[in-house]
mmCIF file of C-alpha atoms and ligand atoms in Angstrom:
data_model
loop_
_atom_site.group_PDB
_atom_site.id
_atom_site.type_symbol
_atom_site.label_atom_id
_atom_site.label_comp_id
_atom_site.label_asym_id
_atom_site.label_seq_id
_atom_site.Cartn_x
_atom_site.Cartn_y
_atom_site.Cartn_z
ATOM 1 C CA GLU A 13 -15.740 59.964 38.986
ATOM 2 C CA ALA A 14 -14.346 56.421 38.931
ATOM 3 C CA PRO A 15 -16.885 53.635 39.499
ATOM 4 C CA ARG A 16 -16.741 52.052 42.958
ATOM 5 C CA PRO A 17 -18.365 48.636 42.416
ATOM 6 C CA LEU A 18 -17.043 47.216 45.719
ATOM 7 C CA ALA A 19 -18.307 50.119 47.866
ATOM 8 C CA GLY A 20 -19.654 48.800 51.159
ATOM 9 C CA ARG A 21 -17.744 45.516 50.911
ATOM 10 C CA HIS A 22 -14.957 44.409 53.228
ATOM 11 C CA VAL A 23 -12.130 42.600 51.433
ATOM 12 C CA LEU A 24 -9.615 40.702 53.575
ATOM 13 C CA ILE A 25 -6.281 39.920 51.929
ATOM 14 C CA THR A 26 -3.170 38.100 53.138
ATOM 15 C CA ALA A 27 0.152 38.740 51.423
ATOM 16 C CA GLY A 28 3.859 38.154 51.667
ATOM 17 C CA PRO A 29 5.733 35.343 53.359
ATOM 18 C CA THR A 30 5.671 34.355 56.993
ATOM 19 C CA HIS A 31 8.871 34.101 59.002
ATOM 20 C CA GLU A 32 9.107 31.288 61.506
ATOM 21 C CA PRO A 33 11.913 31.900 63.991
ATOM 22 C CA ILE A 34 14.456 29.177 64.740
ATOM 23 C CA ASP A 35 16.391 31.373 67.148
ATOM 24 C CA PRO A 36 16.676 35.164 67.547
ATOM 25 C CA VAL A 37 18.655 35.540 64.293
ATOM 26 C CA ARG A 38 17.404 32.744 62.013
ATOM 27 C CA TYR A 39 14.087 31.887 60.464
ATOM 28 C CA ILE A 40 12.284 29.602 58.000
ATOM 29 C CA ALA A 41 10.412 31.364 55.210
ATOM 30 C CA ASN A 42 8.874 30.951 51.792
ATOM 31 C CA ARG A 43 10.093 33.066 48.924
ATOM 32 C CA SER A 44 7.516 35.823 48.412
ATOM 33 C CA SER A 45 7.863 39.510 47.613
ATOM 34 C CA GLY A 46 4.249 40.315 48.495
ATOM 35 C CA LYS A 47 3.880 42.205 45.193
ATOM 36 C CA GLN A 48 0.864 40.280 43.865
ATOM 37 C CA GLY A 49 -1.060 40.484 47.150
ATOM 38 C CA PHE A 50 -0.332 44.196 47.553
ATOM 39 C CA ALA A 51 -1.431 44.819 43.959
ATOM 40 C CA ILE A 52 -4.720 43.010 44.668
ATOM 41 C CA ALA A 53 -5.223 45.101 47.819
ATOM 42 C CA ALA A 54 -4.634 48.272 45.783
ATOM 43 C CA ALA A 55 -7.085 47.150 43.084
ATOM 44 C CA ALA A 56 -9.767 46.278 45.662
ATOM 45 C CA ALA A 57 -9.380 49.663 47.367
ATOM 46 C CA LYS A 58 -9.595 51.432 43.994
ATOM 47 C CA SER A 59 -12.883 49.622 43.423
ATOM 48 C CA GLY A 60 -14.246 51.175 46.596
ATOM 49 C CA ALA A 61 -13.875 48.255 49.005
ATOM 50 C CA ARG A 62 -12.781 48.579 52.607
ATOM 51 C CA VAL A 63 -9.566 46.569 52.525
ATOM 52 C CA THR A 64 -7.712 44.861 55.361
ATOM 53 C CA LEU A 65 -4.279 43.660 54.251
ATOM 54 C CA VAL A 66 -2.597 41.227 56.639
ATOM 55 C CA SER A 67 1.028 41.208 55.565
ATOM 56 C CA GLY A 68 4.053 39.170 56.457
ATOM 57 C CA PRO A 69 7.504 40.779 56.343
ATOM 58 C CA VAL A 70 7.825 42.572 52.990
ATOM 59 C CA ASN A 71 9.484 45.672 51.645
ATOM 60 C CA LEU A 72 6.501 47.410 50.093
ATOM 61 C CA PRO A 73 4.549 50.605 50.732
ATOM 62 C CA THR A 74 0.946 50.329 51.906
ATOM 63 C CA PRO A 75 -1.412 50.982 48.963
ATOM 64 C CA PRO A 76 -3.635 54.070 49.342
ATOM 65 C CA GLY A 77 -6.842 53.484 51.268
ATOM 66 C CA VAL A 78 -5.739 50.109 52.642
ATOM 67 C CA THR A 79 -5.658 49.160 56.337
ATOM 68 C CA ARG A 80 -2.490 47.155 56.883
ATOM 69 C CA VAL A 81 -1.783 44.737 59.720
ATOM 70 C CA ASP A 82 1.843 43.572 59.880
ATOM 71 C CA VAL A 83 2.637 40.112 61.210
ATOM 72 C CA GLU A 84 5.657 37.855 61.245
ATOM 73 C CA THR A 85 4.563 34.263 61.825
ATOM 74 C CA ALA A 86 1.764 32.043 60.490
ATOM 75 C CA ARG A 87 0.157 31.916 63.905
ATOM 76 C CA GLN A 88 0.136 35.718 64.083
ATOM 77 C CA MET A 89 -1.312 35.838 60.565
ATOM 78 C CA ALA A 90 -4.068 33.397 61.562
ATOM 79 C CA ALA A 91 -4.948 35.543 64.579
ATOM 80 C CA ALA A 92 -4.957 38.753 62.508
ATOM 81 C CA VAL A 93 -7.234 37.167 59.894
ATOM 82 C CA ASP A 94 -9.620 36.041 62.611
ATOM 83 C CA ALA A 95 -9.602 39.501 64.207
ATOM 84 C CA ALA A 96 -10.419 41.148 60.860
ATOM 85 C CA LEU A 97 -13.633 39.133 60.318
ATOM 86 C CA PRO A 98 -16.347 39.479 59.197
ATOM 87 C CA ALA A 99 -15.449 40.026 55.559
ATOM 88 C CA ASP A 100 -17.389 39.748 52.307
ATOM 89 C CA ILE A 101 -14.434 38.499 50.300
ATOM 90 C CA ALA A 102 -11.190 36.861 51.426
ATOM 91 C CA ILE A 103 -8.210 36.596 49.085
ATOM 92 C CA MET A 104 -5.391 34.592 50.633
ATOM 93 C CA VAL A 105 -2.278 35.364 48.658
ATOM 94 C CA ALA A 106 0.291 34.897 51.424
ATOM 95 C CA ALA A 107 2.994 32.268 51.055
ATOM 96 C CA VAL A 108 2.548 30.852 54.534
ATOM 97 C CA ALA A 109 5.356 28.631 55.827
ATOM 98 C CA ASP A 110 3.932 25.132 56.191
ATOM 99 C CA TRP A 111 6.151 24.357 59.164
ATOM 100 C CA ARG A 112 7.727 26.138 62.077
ATOM 101 C CA SER A 113 10.460 25.123 64.441
ATOM 102 C CA ALA A 114 9.066 23.043 67.294
ATOM 103 C CA GLY A 115 11.049 24.914 69.902
ATOM 104 C CA GLU A 116 12.256 28.470 69.445
ATOM 105 C CA ALA A 117 15.667 28.925 71.052
ATOM 106 C CA THR A 118 15.838 32.100 73.111
ATOM 107 C CA GLN A 119 19.566 32.416 72.401
ATOM 108 C CA LYS A 120 21.464 32.129 69.138
ATOM 109 C CA ILE A 121 22.307 28.491 68.411
ATOM 110 C CA LYS A 122 26.109 28.122 68.233
ATOM 111 C CA LYS A 123 28.275 25.657 66.356
ATOM 112 C CA ASP A 124 29.482 23.241 68.997
ATOM 113 C CA GLY A 125 32.725 22.275 67.233
ATOM 114 C CA SER A 126 31.739 18.637 66.712
ATOM 115 C CA GLY A 127 30.747 19.220 63.094
ATOM 116 C CA ALA A 128 27.300 17.815 63.849
ATOM 117 C CA PRO A 129 24.473 20.210 62.901
ATOM 118 C CA PRO A 130 21.853 20.940 65.549
ATOM 119 C CA PRO A 131 18.617 18.964 65.213
ATOM 120 C CA LEU A 132 15.765 21.003 63.750
ATOM 121 C CA GLN A 133 12.387 19.635 64.709
ATOM 122 C CA LEU A 134 9.452 20.979 62.685
ATOM 123 C CA VAL A 135 5.750 21.170 63.521
ATOM 124 C CA GLU A 136 2.944 22.012 61.124
ATOM 125 C CA ASN A 137 1.523 25.525 61.040
ATOM 126 C CA PRO A 138 -2.213 26.209 61.006
ATOM 127 C CA ASP A 139 -3.694 26.323 57.490
ATOM 128 C CA ILE A 140 -5.242 29.786 57.535
ATOM 129 C CA LEU A 141 -7.210 29.349 54.310
ATOM 130 C CA ALA A 142 -8.637 25.918 55.185
ATOM 131 C CA THR A 143 -9.518 27.106 58.691
ATOM 132 C CA LEU A 144 -11.303 30.165 57.300
ATOM 133 C CA CYS A 145 -13.266 28.014 54.841
ATOM 134 C CA LYS A 146 -14.527 25.794 57.673
ATOM 135 C CA SER A 147 -15.286 28.705 59.994
ATOM 136 C CA ASP A 148 -18.853 29.739 60.795
ATOM 137 C CA ARG A 149 -17.748 33.235 59.809
ATOM 138 C CA ARG A 150 -16.591 32.085 56.379
ATOM 139 C CA PRO A 151 -16.779 34.986 53.924
ATOM 140 C CA PRO A 152 -19.228 34.321 51.055
ATOM 141 C CA LEU A 153 -16.372 34.408 48.534
ATOM 142 C CA VAL A 154 -13.041 32.839 49.506
ATOM 143 C CA ILE A 155 -10.163 32.839 47.053
ATOM 144 C CA GLY A 156 -6.916 30.961 47.613
ATOM 145 C CA PHE A 157 -3.684 31.091 45.658
ATOM 146 C CA ALA A 158 -1.478 28.263 44.539
ATOM 147 C CA ALA A 159 2.102 28.746 43.495
ATOM 148 C CA GLU A 160 3.099 25.695 41.515
ATOM 149 C CA THR A 161 6.129 24.700 39.498
ATOM 150 C CA ASN A 162 4.452 21.879 37.545
ATOM 151 C CA ASP A 163 0.975 20.535 36.677
ATOM 152 C CA VAL A 164 -0.376 23.940 37.697
ATOM 153 C CA ILE A 165 -4.056 23.389 36.855
ATOM 154 C CA ALA A 166 -4.236 19.852 38.262
ATOM 155 C CA HIS A 167 -2.732 20.904 41.577
ATOM 156 C CA ALA A 168 -5.015 23.934 41.807
ATOM 157 C CA THR A 169 -8.087 21.820 41.095
ATOM 158 C CA ALA A 170 -7.132 19.396 43.856
ATOM 159 C CA LYS A 171 -6.494 22.318 46.197
ATOM 160 C CA LEU A 172 -9.957 23.765 45.552
ATOM 161 C CA ALA A 173 -11.622 20.753 47.130
ATOM 162 C CA ARG A 174 -9.014 20.180 49.821
ATOM 163 C CA LYS A 175 -9.127 23.743 51.139
ATOM 164 C CA GLY A 176 -12.837 24.408 50.585
ATOM 165 C CA ALA A 177 -12.230 27.658 48.685
ATOM 166 C CA ASP A 178 -14.496 29.020 45.953
ATOM 167 C CA TRP A 179 -11.616 29.794 43.624
ATOM 168 C CA ILE A 180 -7.985 28.846 43.547
ATOM 169 C CA VAL A 181 -5.833 31.219 41.559
ATOM 170 C CA ALA A 182 -2.880 29.273 40.258
ATOM 171 C CA ASN A 183 0.317 30.817 39.110
ATOM 172 C CA ASP A 184 3.266 29.127 37.511
ATOM 173 C CA VAL A 185 6.301 30.093 39.543
ATOM 174 C CA ALA A 186 8.673 27.912 37.541
ATOM 175 C CA THR A 187 9.392 30.817 35.225
ATOM 176 C CA HIS A 188 9.848 34.426 36.289
ATOM 177 C CA THR A 189 7.098 35.188 38.786
ATOM 178 C CA MET A 190 8.967 35.164 42.097
ATOM 179 C CA GLY A 191 9.961 38.675 42.993
ATOM 180 C CA GLY A 192 9.289 39.779 39.417
ATOM 181 C CA ASP A 193 6.597 42.077 38.066
ATOM 182 C CA ILE A 194 4.908 39.710 35.614
ATOM 183 C CA ASN A 195 2.443 36.954 36.442
ATOM 184 C CA ARG A 196 0.213 34.517 34.608
ATOM 185 C CA LEU A 197 -2.896 33.630 36.597
ATOM 186 C CA HIS A 198 -5.270 30.716 36.062
ATOM 187 C CA ILE A 199 -8.546 31.106 37.945
ATOM 188 C CA VAL A 200 -9.830 27.645 38.854
ATOM 189 C CA SER A 201 -13.384 27.275 40.181
ATOM 190 C CA ALA A 202 -16.305 24.836 39.986
ATOM 191 C CA ALA A 203 -17.191 26.651 36.741
ATOM 192 C CA GLY A 204 -13.885 25.681 35.129
ATOM 193 C CA VAL A 205 -10.555 27.314 34.400
ATOM 194 C CA GLU A 206 -10.048 30.836 33.144
ATOM 195 C CA SER A 207 -6.453 31.519 32.133
ATOM 196 C CA LEU A 208 -5.357 35.139 31.965
ATOM 197 C CA PRO A 209 -2.528 36.177 29.686
ATOM 198 C CA GLU A 210 0.873 37.148 31.068
ATOM 199 C CA LEU A 211 0.302 40.490 32.747
ATOM 200 C CA HIS A 212 2.047 42.957 34.987
ATOM 201 C CA LYS A 213 1.056 42.064 38.559
ATOM 202 C CA ASP A 214 -0.975 45.318 38.774
ATOM 203 C CA ALA A 215 -2.950 44.379 35.649
ATOM 204 C CA ALA A 216 -3.384 40.785 36.853
ATOM 205 C CA ALA A 217 -4.751 42.185 40.136
ATOM 206 C CA ALA A 218 -7.167 44.479 38.291
ATOM 207 C CA ALA A 219 -8.385 41.544 36.169
ATOM 208 C CA LEU A 220 -8.953 39.383 39.245
ATOM 209 C CA ILE A 221 -10.888 42.143 41.040
ATOM 210 C CA GLU A 222 -12.918 42.724 37.871
ATOM 211 C CA LYS A 223 -13.908 39.053 37.923
ATOM 212 C CA VAL A 224 -14.867 39.337 41.604
ATOM 213 C CA VAL A 225 -17.084 42.319 40.755
ATOM 214 C CA ASP A 226 -18.693 40.365 37.868
ATOM 215 C CA VAL A 227 -19.480 37.378 40.053
ATOM 216 C CA LEU A 228 -20.920 39.496 42.874
ATOM 217 C CA ALA A 229 -23.148 41.322 40.394
ATOM 218 C CA ARG A 230 -24.754 38.080 39.216
HETATM 219 O O1 C5P B 312 -1.527 24.015 49.476
HETATM 220 P P1 C5P B 312 -0.927 25.355 49.723
HETATM 221 O O2 C5P B 312 -0.610 25.525 51.175
HETATM 222 O O3 C5P B 312 0.195 25.693 48.827
HETATM 223 O O4 C5P B 312 -2.101 26.390 49.376
HETATM 224 C C1 C5P B 312 -1.843 27.724 49.194
HETATM 225 C C2 C5P B 312 -3.012 28.546 49.636
HETATM 226 O O5 C5P B 312 -3.303 28.299 51.006
HETATM 227 C C3 C5P B 312 -2.721 30.041 49.567
HETATM 228 O O6 C5P B 312 -3.949 30.724 49.348
HETATM 229 C C4 C5P B 312 -2.175 30.326 50.955
HETATM 230 O O7 C5P B 312 -2.317 31.683 51.307
HETATM 231 C C5 C5P B 312 -3.011 29.429 51.813
HETATM 232 N N1 C5P B 312 -2.338 28.924 53.029
HETATM 233 C C6 C5P B 312 -2.756 29.348 54.274
HETATM 234 N N2 C5P B 312 -2.167 28.829 55.406
HETATM 235 C C7 C5P B 312 -1.180 27.916 55.298
HETATM 236 C C8 C5P B 312 -0.742 27.486 54.037
HETATM 237 C C9 C5P B 312 -1.337 28.019 52.925
HETATM 238 O O8 C5P B 312 -3.653 30.188 54.358
HETATM 239 N N3 C5P B 312 -0.621 27.434 56.418
#
């Protein structure tokens, strides 16, 4: 029988993008396939954890043994994360839109013929990871992700402090990560940086969960 080192633990994972409606047919979103987050959910479930996967709009099957909560917007994702607490481990992989439209039009915005585009006023979305880290129900291990195109480690290190997470897992999205199957993860924590080799997202997920298991066993 396969070892189940995360048996009895609740792992909360966010994945995918969020969609922030502008009107009934248009939205603002980040580019995210959800593949890495879903792979991490699958790996956590395989390790015996109870897994709650809060997912934005993606085109992926639910991994076996995972409880999935589908959301569309950042505010819905924040509420779903809150509703899923308490958790032992939180892994926030979602590419949450930083801004949403200040006012959502109830009807499709039409070109008015003047050639002038409609004004688009943005407001900031809640930071789900930072909010969770400050919460009195903060999981003992909180892991954030950072998709960066440059100075990957430096940005992740800054993010660690700013968000209040235990680890920031940085990935370089300048190359081939987005929507692809290969990822290179750098795990940044107070202990330093551990860079994994280029791996299939499933193998990268397994390596990350293995590190979680190691740390919990200490
Ligand atoms: O600084 P940045 O927003 O890129 O940090 C990314 C990390 O923060 C990811 O773990 C992401 O899931 C999380 N995040 C969040 N809520 C936001 C923005 C980012 O949870 N509104």
